[in-house]
Short mmCIF file of C-alpha atoms in Angstrom, two decimals:
data_model
loop_
_atom_site.label_atom_id
_atom_site.label_comp_id
_atom_site.label_asym_id
_atom_site.label_seq_id
_atom_site.Cartn_x
_atom_site.Cartn_y
_atom_site.Cartn_z
CA MET R 1 -172.20 -218.90 -220.13
CA PRO R 2 -174.19 -216.03 -218.56
CA LYS R 3 -176.53 -215.62 -216.14
CA LEU R 4 -179.07 -213.63 -216.59
CA HIS R 5 -181.82 -212.10 -214.15
CA VAL R 6 -185.01 -212.02 -216.73
CA ARG R 7 -187.92 -210.06 -215.71
CA VAL R 8 -191.14 -210.89 -218.46
CA LEU R 9 -194.09 -209.27 -218.43
CA ARG R 10 -197.88 -211.54 -218.21
CA GLN R 11 -200.97 -210.55 -219.04
CA ARG R 12 -204.04 -212.02 -220.35
CA PRO R 13 -206.62 -210.05 -221.50
CA ASP R 14 -208.73 -210.07 -218.23
CA THR R 15 -205.94 -210.60 -215.90
CA GLN R 16 -203.67 -207.65 -213.88
CA ALA R 17 -199.77 -207.46 -215.88
CA ARG R 18 -197.40 -208.42 -214.07
CA TYR R 19 -193.27 -209.25 -214.59
CA ASP R 20 -192.70 -212.40 -213.64
CA HIS R 21 -188.63 -212.90 -212.63
CA PHE R 22 -186.57 -215.81 -214.47
CA ASP R 23 -183.26 -216.79 -213.77
CA VAL R 24 -181.54 -218.39 -216.84
CA GLU R 25 -178.22 -219.61 -218.89
CA VAL R 26 -178.09 -218.93 -222.19
CA PRO R 27 -174.96 -219.86 -224.31
CA ASP R 28 -172.55 -216.81 -225.16
CA ASP R 29 -174.00 -216.88 -229.11
CA ALA R 30 -177.42 -217.05 -227.70
CA ASN R 31 -179.64 -214.62 -228.92
CA VAL R 32 -182.53 -212.63 -226.92
CA ILE R 33 -185.23 -215.65 -228.32
CA ASP R 34 -183.04 -218.16 -226.96
CA VAL R 35 -183.69 -216.22 -223.82
CA ILE R 36 -187.36 -216.22 -224.26
CA GLU R 37 -187.17 -219.87 -224.74
CA ALA R 38 -184.91 -220.59 -221.82
CA CYS R 39 -188.19 -218.52 -219.01
CA TRP R 40 -189.98 -221.34 -221.51
CA ARG R 41 -188.54 -224.07 -220.49
CA GLN R 42 -189.58 -222.83 -216.77
CA ASP R 43 -192.69 -222.31 -216.82
CA GLN R 44 -194.15 -223.50 -220.23
CA ASN R 45 -197.18 -221.10 -219.59
CA LEU R 46 -195.65 -218.73 -221.23
CA MET R 47 -196.70 -217.03 -224.22
CA TYR R 48 -194.33 -215.76 -226.77
CA ARG R 49 -194.60 -216.66 -230.77
CA HIS R 50 -191.34 -217.98 -232.55
CA ALA R 51 -190.80 -219.18 -236.57
CA CYS R 52 -188.50 -218.96 -239.01
CA HIS R 53 -185.94 -218.01 -235.81
CA HIS R 54 -183.56 -215.88 -238.82
CA ALA R 55 -185.85 -212.22 -238.77
CA SER R 56 -187.69 -213.13 -241.97
CA CYS R 57 -191.57 -214.38 -240.66
CA GLY R 58 -192.14 -211.40 -238.06
CA THR R 59 -193.46 -213.33 -235.95
CA CYS R 60 -191.78 -213.08 -233.17
CA ALA R 61 -191.21 -209.55 -232.18
CA VAL R 62 -190.94 -208.21 -228.87
CA ARG R 63 -189.75 -205.43 -226.69
CA VAL R 64 -186.42 -205.82 -225.47
CA ASP R 65 -185.47 -203.07 -222.19
CA GLY R 66 -188.14 -200.72 -224.05
CA LYS R 67 -186.99 -200.83 -227.59
CA GLU R 68 -188.66 -203.20 -230.02
CA VAL R 69 -186.70 -206.20 -232.16
CA LEU R 70 -187.33 -209.82 -233.60
CA PRO R 71 -185.17 -211.49 -230.45
CA CYS R 72 -183.94 -213.55 -233.14
CA ILE R 73 -181.18 -211.63 -234.78
CA VAL R 74 -180.50 -209.40 -231.76
CA PRO R 75 -177.84 -211.82 -230.03
CA LEU R 76 -177.22 -211.24 -226.39
CA THR R 77 -173.87 -208.96 -226.66
CA ALA R 78 -175.83 -206.67 -227.70
CA CYS R 79 -177.89 -206.11 -224.41
CA LYS R 80 -176.80 -203.82 -222.57
CA SER R 81 -176.44 -205.84 -219.26
CA THR R 82 -177.48 -209.00 -217.70
CA ASP R 83 -180.83 -207.78 -216.53
CA LEU R 84 -182.90 -207.94 -219.19
CA VAL R 85 -186.60 -206.95 -219.94
CA ILE R 86 -189.53 -207.92 -222.49
CA GLU R 87 -192.48 -206.99 -222.55
CA PRO R 88 -194.51 -207.45 -226.06
CA LEU R 89 -195.35 -204.50 -228.44
CA ARG R 90 -197.22 -201.18 -227.46
CA ASN R 91 -201.26 -200.44 -229.10
CA PHE R 92 -201.99 -203.96 -230.15
CA PRO R 93 -204.04 -205.44 -228.20
CA VAL R 94 -202.67 -208.15 -225.84
CA VAL R 95 -203.92 -212.37 -226.30
CA GLY R 96 -201.56 -213.55 -223.40
CA ASP R 97 -197.73 -212.78 -222.21
CA LEU R 98 -195.42 -211.64 -225.44
CA VAL R 99 -198.12 -212.78 -228.09
CA VAL R 100 -200.54 -209.70 -229.21
CA ASP R 101 -203.39 -209.45 -231.80
CA VAL R 102 -201.87 -208.20 -234.83
CA SER R 103 -204.25 -208.69 -237.12
CA ALA R 104 -205.16 -205.00 -236.92
CA PHE R 105 -202.20 -204.87 -239.14
CA PHE R 106 -202.98 -207.15 -241.96
CA GLN R 107 -207.25 -206.17 -241.87
CA ARG R 108 -205.82 -202.52 -242.54
CA GLN R 109 -204.37 -203.51 -245.01
CA ALA R 110 -206.57 -205.84 -246.67
CA ALA R 111 -209.54 -202.68 -246.38
CA ALA R 112 -206.96 -200.30 -248.48
CA GLY R 113 -206.57 -203.01 -250.82
CA MET R 114 -203.37 -203.15 -250.04
CA VAL R 115 -201.74 -206.66 -248.82
CA ILE R 116 -198.37 -206.93 -249.58
CA THR R 117 -197.30 -208.64 -252.25
CA ARG R 118 -193.82 -209.68 -252.69
CA ASP R 119 -192.93 -209.00 -256.03
CA ALA R 120 -189.67 -207.81 -255.87
CA GLU R 121 -188.63 -209.90 -258.84
CA GLU R 122 -189.58 -207.98 -261.46
CA THR R 123 -189.09 -204.29 -262.12
CA ILE R 124 -192.29 -201.87 -263.08
CA ASP R 125 -192.02 -202.41 -266.52
CA GLY R 126 -191.92 -206.45 -265.76
CA HIS R 127 -188.19 -207.03 -266.00
CA PRO R 128 -186.70 -209.99 -264.23
CA PHE R 129 -184.09 -208.50 -260.95
CA GLN R 130 -181.25 -211.02 -261.56
CA PRO R 131 -179.35 -211.06 -258.65
CA SER R 132 -176.69 -208.94 -260.32
CA GLU R 133 -178.43 -206.60 -260.26
CA LEU R 134 -179.32 -205.72 -257.53
CA LEU R 135 -175.90 -205.71 -255.60
CA GLN R 136 -173.72 -203.51 -256.08
CA SER R 137 -169.77 -204.15 -254.67
CA ASP R 138 -171.04 -202.94 -250.75
CA GLY R 139 -173.76 -205.64 -251.00
CA LYS R 140 -177.08 -202.80 -250.87
CA LEU R 141 -179.41 -203.46 -253.25
CA GLU R 142 -178.56 -200.62 -256.57
CA ARG R 143 -182.13 -200.68 -257.15
CA ARG R 144 -183.43 -199.92 -252.82
CA HIS R 145 -185.58 -197.29 -253.49
CA TYR R 146 -188.47 -199.37 -254.80
CA ASN R 147 -186.89 -202.90 -253.16
CA ARG R 148 -186.88 -200.98 -250.04
CA PHE R 149 -190.67 -202.75 -248.86
CA GLU R 150 -189.44 -205.99 -250.19
CA ASN R 151 -188.25 -205.74 -247.24
CA CYS R 152 -190.54 -205.31 -244.33
CA VAL R 153 -191.50 -208.75 -242.97
CA GLU R 154 -195.08 -207.42 -241.44
CA CYS R 155 -193.86 -208.23 -237.66
CA GLY R 156 -196.12 -204.73 -236.70
CA ILE R 157 -192.61 -203.03 -234.98
CA CYS R 158 -192.66 -200.17 -236.70
CA LEU R 159 -196.86 -199.23 -235.40
CA SER R 160 -194.88 -200.54 -231.92
CA ALA R 161 -192.88 -197.66 -232.06
CA CYS R 162 -195.41 -194.74 -233.63
CA PRO R 163 -196.71 -192.53 -231.20
CA THR R 164 -199.46 -191.03 -233.01
CA LEU R 165 -200.99 -194.56 -232.60
CA SER R 166 -200.67 -194.51 -228.49
CA ALA R 167 -203.45 -192.67 -228.73
CA THR R 168 -205.56 -192.85 -231.39
CA ASP R 169 -206.89 -196.24 -233.61
CA GLY R 170 -207.78 -193.54 -236.15
CA PHE R 171 -204.27 -193.74 -237.29
CA PHE R 172 -203.57 -195.78 -240.60
CA GLY R 173 -199.65 -196.84 -239.24
CA PRO R 174 -196.55 -196.78 -241.20
CA ALA R 175 -196.61 -199.92 -243.02
CA GLY R 176 -199.71 -199.37 -244.37
CA LEU R 177 -198.90 -196.32 -245.40
CA ALA R 178 -195.27 -197.12 -246.80
CA ALA R 179 -197.58 -199.75 -248.53
CA VAL R 180 -199.64 -197.08 -249.71
CA HIS R 181 -196.41 -195.36 -251.04
CA ARG R 182 -195.04 -198.56 -252.18
CA ALA R 183 -198.10 -199.16 -254.42
CA TRP R 184 -198.40 -195.40 -255.98
CA GLU R 185 -194.88 -195.23 -256.63
CA LYS R 186 -195.06 -198.91 -258.50
CA SER R 187 -197.78 -198.11 -260.35
CA THR R 188 -197.97 -196.13 -263.64
CA ASN R 189 -201.82 -195.46 -263.98
CA ALA R 190 -202.59 -192.45 -263.50
CA THR R 191 -205.37 -193.27 -262.68
CA GLU R 192 -204.56 -195.09 -259.27
CA ARG R 193 -202.02 -192.93 -258.81
CA ALA R 194 -204.47 -190.21 -258.03
CA ALA R 195 -206.70 -192.58 -255.58
CA LEU R 196 -203.45 -193.55 -254.20
CA LEU R 197 -203.10 -190.43 -253.19
CA ASP R 198 -206.68 -189.89 -251.61
CA LEU R 199 -206.24 -192.64 -249.48
CA ALA R 200 -203.16 -190.96 -248.23
CA ASP R 201 -204.83 -187.97 -247.86
CA ARG R 202 -208.45 -188.91 -245.74
CA ASP R 203 -208.23 -189.63 -241.41
CA GLY R 204 -205.43 -190.74 -240.72
CA GLY R 205 -203.75 -190.84 -243.28
CA VAL R 206 -200.05 -189.04 -243.85
CA TRP R 207 -201.22 -185.70 -242.23
CA GLN R 208 -201.54 -188.22 -238.74
CA CYS R 209 -198.40 -188.57 -238.75
CA HIS R 210 -195.87 -186.35 -236.01
CA GLY R 211 -192.93 -187.08 -237.26
CA ALA R 212 -191.18 -188.57 -235.17
CA TYR R 213 -189.13 -191.19 -237.47
CA GLU R 214 -189.53 -194.25 -234.82
CA CYS R 215 -191.19 -196.52 -237.11
CA SER R 216 -188.06 -195.63 -239.14
CA GLU R 217 -185.43 -195.69 -236.29
CA ALA R 218 -186.69 -198.94 -234.78
CA CYS R 219 -187.54 -201.16 -237.84
CA PRO R 220 -185.43 -204.45 -238.43
CA GLN R 221 -185.05 -204.82 -241.98
CA GLU R 222 -183.98 -201.47 -241.54
CA PHE R 223 -186.87 -200.45 -244.19
CA ASP R 224 -188.17 -196.54 -244.06
CA PRO R 225 -191.55 -196.00 -243.50
CA ALA R 226 -190.81 -192.26 -242.59
CA GLU R 227 -189.28 -191.18 -245.66
CA ALA R 228 -192.00 -193.03 -247.51
CA ILE R 229 -194.71 -191.23 -245.70
CA MET R 230 -192.91 -187.98 -246.65
CA ASP R 231 -192.74 -188.83 -250.01
CA LEU R 232 -196.50 -188.59 -249.84
CA ARG R 233 -197.34 -185.63 -247.97
CA ARG R 234 -194.75 -184.10 -250.81
CA ALA R 235 -196.84 -185.67 -253.43
CA LEU R 236 -200.21 -184.82 -251.50
CA ILE R 237 -199.06 -180.80 -251.17
CA GLN R 238 -197.78 -180.87 -254.82
CA ARG R 239 -201.07 -181.33 -256.61
CA LYS R 240 -202.76 -178.70 -254.49
CA VAL R 241 -200.78 -177.17 -255.14
CA ALA R 242 -201.63 -177.25 -258.96
CA ALA R 243 -204.92 -177.60 -258.31
CA LEU R 244 -204.58 -173.96 -256.74
CA PHE R 245 -203.23 -173.24 -260.08
CA GLY R 246 -205.89 -174.76 -262.08
CA GLY R 247 -203.75 -177.62 -262.97
CA GLY R 248 -204.35 -181.42 -262.21
CA ARG R 249 -206.68 -182.94 -259.30
CA MET T 1 -211.17 -197.83 -250.19
CA SER T 2 -210.34 -197.33 -246.45
CA LEU T 3 -207.92 -196.32 -243.77
CA HIS T 4 -209.51 -197.81 -241.38
CA SER T 5 -210.62 -201.68 -239.78
CA THR T 6 -212.99 -202.93 -237.64
CA ASN T 7 -211.24 -204.20 -235.15
CA ARG T 8 -211.48 -204.96 -231.48
CA ALA T 9 -209.80 -201.58 -229.67
CA ARG T 10 -206.42 -201.92 -227.60
CA PRO T 11 -205.36 -199.84 -224.58
CA ARG T 12 -204.71 -195.95 -225.62
CA LYS T 13 -201.53 -194.57 -223.92
CA PRO T 14 -201.18 -191.13 -224.90
CA TRP T 15 -198.72 -191.09 -222.53
CA GLN T 16 -196.28 -192.33 -224.29
CA TRP T 17 -196.66 -189.48 -226.72
CA ILE T 18 -194.02 -187.73 -224.22
CA ASP T 19 -192.12 -191.99 -223.32
CA ILE T 20 -189.01 -190.81 -224.47
CA ARG T 21 -186.89 -194.27 -223.03
CA GLY T 22 -184.71 -196.19 -225.31
CA ARG T 23 -185.88 -193.81 -228.08
CA ARG T 24 -184.60 -191.71 -230.87
CA THR T 25 -183.18 -188.07 -231.57
CA GLY T 26 -186.65 -187.50 -234.12
CA MET T 27 -188.69 -189.16 -230.61
CA TRP T 28 -187.10 -186.16 -228.04
CA ALA T 29 -188.62 -183.56 -230.86
CA PHE T 30 -191.77 -185.22 -230.84
CA ALA T 31 -191.92 -184.72 -227.29
CA LEU T 32 -190.21 -181.68 -226.65
CA ASN T 33 -193.34 -180.39 -229.68
CA ARG T 34 -195.15 -181.96 -227.95
CA LEU T 35 -194.61 -179.55 -224.11
CA THR T 36 -193.65 -176.86 -225.74
CA GLY T 37 -197.62 -176.64 -227.59
CA ILE T 38 -198.68 -177.57 -223.64
CA GLY T 39 -196.77 -175.07 -222.20
CA LEU T 40 -197.71 -171.89 -224.77
CA VAL T 41 -201.81 -173.03 -224.85
CA VAL T 42 -201.83 -172.31 -221.22
CA TYR T 43 -199.54 -169.41 -221.17
CA LEU T 44 -202.33 -168.26 -223.92
CA TYR T 45 -204.42 -168.78 -221.25
CA LEU T 46 -202.22 -166.95 -218.30
CA HIS T 47 -201.78 -164.19 -220.85
CA PHE T 48 -205.40 -163.52 -221.35
CA VAL T 49 -205.70 -162.85 -217.48
CA MET T 50 -202.79 -161.02 -217.50
CA LEU T 51 -204.54 -158.68 -219.96
CA SER T 52 -207.72 -158.89 -218.05
CA GLN T 53 -206.25 -156.37 -215.29
CA LEU T 54 -206.25 -153.51 -218.25
CA PHE T 55 -210.54 -153.80 -216.70
CA MET T 56 -210.06 -152.98 -212.66
CA GLY T 57 -208.09 -149.13 -213.46
CA ARG T 58 -204.54 -148.47 -213.65
CA ALA T 59 -203.43 -149.10 -210.34
CA ALA T 60 -204.42 -152.98 -210.96
CA TRP T 61 -201.96 -152.47 -214.38
CA ASP T 62 -199.36 -150.13 -213.21
CA GLY T 63 -198.82 -153.36 -210.02
CA PHE T 64 -198.53 -155.45 -212.62
CA VAL T 65 -196.59 -153.84 -214.58
CA GLU T 66 -194.39 -153.96 -211.65
CA LEU T 67 -194.57 -157.67 -210.30
CA ALA T 68 -193.63 -158.58 -214.65
CA HIS T 69 -190.47 -156.76 -213.88
CA SER T 70 -189.59 -158.67 -210.76
CA PRO T 71 -186.73 -161.16 -211.65
CA LEU T 72 -188.99 -164.40 -211.03
CA VAL T 73 -191.42 -162.79 -213.79
CA LEU T 74 -188.85 -161.87 -215.93
CA ALA T 75 -187.23 -165.92 -215.63
CA PHE T 76 -190.38 -167.07 -216.71
CA ASP T 77 -189.63 -164.13 -219.87
CA VAL T 78 -187.11 -166.75 -220.63
CA VAL T 79 -189.15 -170.22 -220.27
CA LEU T 80 -191.76 -169.05 -222.29
CA PHE T 81 -189.08 -167.36 -224.97
CA ALA T 82 -187.34 -170.82 -224.38
CA GLY T 83 -190.84 -172.87 -225.42
CA LEU T 84 -191.38 -170.30 -228.62
CA ILE T 85 -188.19 -171.23 -229.69
CA ILE T 86 -187.88 -174.49 -230.22
CA HIS T 87 -191.16 -175.28 -231.21
CA GLY T 88 -190.97 -172.78 -234.23
CA LEU T 89 -187.43 -173.84 -234.99
CA ASN T 90 -189.21 -177.90 -234.47
CA GLY T 91 -192.16 -176.95 -236.34
CA PHE T 92 -190.16 -175.20 -239.03
CA ARG T 93 -188.45 -178.34 -239.56
CA VAL T 94 -191.29 -181.24 -239.44
CA ALA T 95 -193.28 -178.90 -242.07
CA LEU T 96 -189.86 -178.71 -244.37
CA ASN T 97 -189.39 -182.58 -244.40
CA GLY T 98 -193.26 -182.08 -245.13
CA PHE T 99 -192.40 -181.03 -248.35
CA GLY T 100 -190.16 -183.93 -249.22
CA ILE T 101 -186.81 -181.57 -247.35
CA GLY T 102 -183.77 -183.00 -245.23
CA VAL T 103 -186.54 -186.10 -244.83
CA ARG T 104 -182.82 -188.31 -244.23
CA GLN T 105 -181.41 -185.14 -243.00
CA GLN T 106 -184.21 -185.28 -240.17
CA LYS T 107 -182.09 -185.30 -237.29
CA THR T 108 -178.82 -182.75 -238.15
CA PHE T 109 -181.74 -180.55 -239.25
CA PHE T 110 -183.01 -180.89 -235.37
CA TYR T 111 -179.45 -180.88 -233.65
CA GLY T 112 -179.15 -177.51 -236.54
CA LEU T 113 -181.86 -175.89 -235.79
CA MET T 114 -181.78 -176.45 -231.07
CA ALA T 115 -178.03 -175.28 -231.99
CA VAL T 116 -179.28 -171.25 -234.11
CA GLY T 117 -182.65 -171.77 -230.84
CA ALA T 118 -180.10 -172.01 -228.07
CA LEU T 119 -177.92 -169.12 -229.59
CA LEU T 120 -181.58 -167.28 -229.86
CA LEU T 121 -182.02 -168.11 -226.28
CA ALA T 122 -178.89 -166.91 -224.84
CA ILE T 123 -179.36 -163.54 -227.06
CA SER T 124 -183.12 -163.14 -226.09
CA THR T 125 -182.45 -163.88 -222.23
CA TYR T 126 -179.45 -161.16 -221.92
CA LEU T 127 -182.49 -158.38 -223.73
CA ILE T 128 -185.03 -159.74 -221.28
CA PHE T 129 -182.00 -159.71 -217.91
CA THR T 130 -180.96 -156.22 -219.72
CA LEU T 131 -183.48 -153.31 -221.61
#
């Protein structure tokens, strides 16, 4: 059983942030969430969130040694040392300790009419995928580009990793723009596609992204929001150039 | 539809723009562009101050030109060129990414352009100290 020294950033909205130190022992095959739970057993005032324990709910997202992770799927063996620093996600208001208020994330999706829906079972033309169609021999999704966003577990990690959001509230953020991209890609209605591009073109849209690609690097589901943002930019540039020469809008 | 929501304020920490701890290539490139961008803006104002010597007569200008040939100022010229090259090439990469070019290869693209930049800087340094 490895012995760990853990520093956890403790805070409430009205108190000064501080690091509390915990010495814990966990099994060799433990994940980081087990370490957090071991800390909680020592101090049950420690606030953290968790639910599924297998990376499908996204609620437990925190930063471990500065990097955003889902602690439920990160084994201790992936950590570089037995000293861990566990902190809440960045760029969100802190509710308490490791719990942040992610409601902005969901409200922005809703405000843009882009509430994430899980309808990956159907293709653009309404065809239901069969598992055999989805998987190649290496286990990757065949229609990967289209299906990618269905992998999003809405954990908020990409917003925490985004340097633009460190300085502004105005940016829609990687997950939201990726949702716009997905809807744009999926839609076959020209008016709807134009409206989605208009949305991406607004203040706080794709032009505010500075291309640090941290969202894609940090995503635990290997979804690629940065690529989606750059693809929206490409489509917008194409549309603007076409408009210069009298074509389209 | 709107891109803005009305959530309560959250802390803004612009210094995180250059916080590269635990971050990867794209973030280093982003931080480099921020730092070189700020440096170039500072240099622009410094440049105006230098040019203002022209209003102070021939003697003042000649004195400045002599100073500009000192090894220390030439070393600053090398730093200036480094900033210009890094910012320019990195900006070129980001602009091409915006056209959908090299998005998936952005890391290789960055390292490749920085290698070109290192070569350009070596040539510039040689010319600055020999011409």
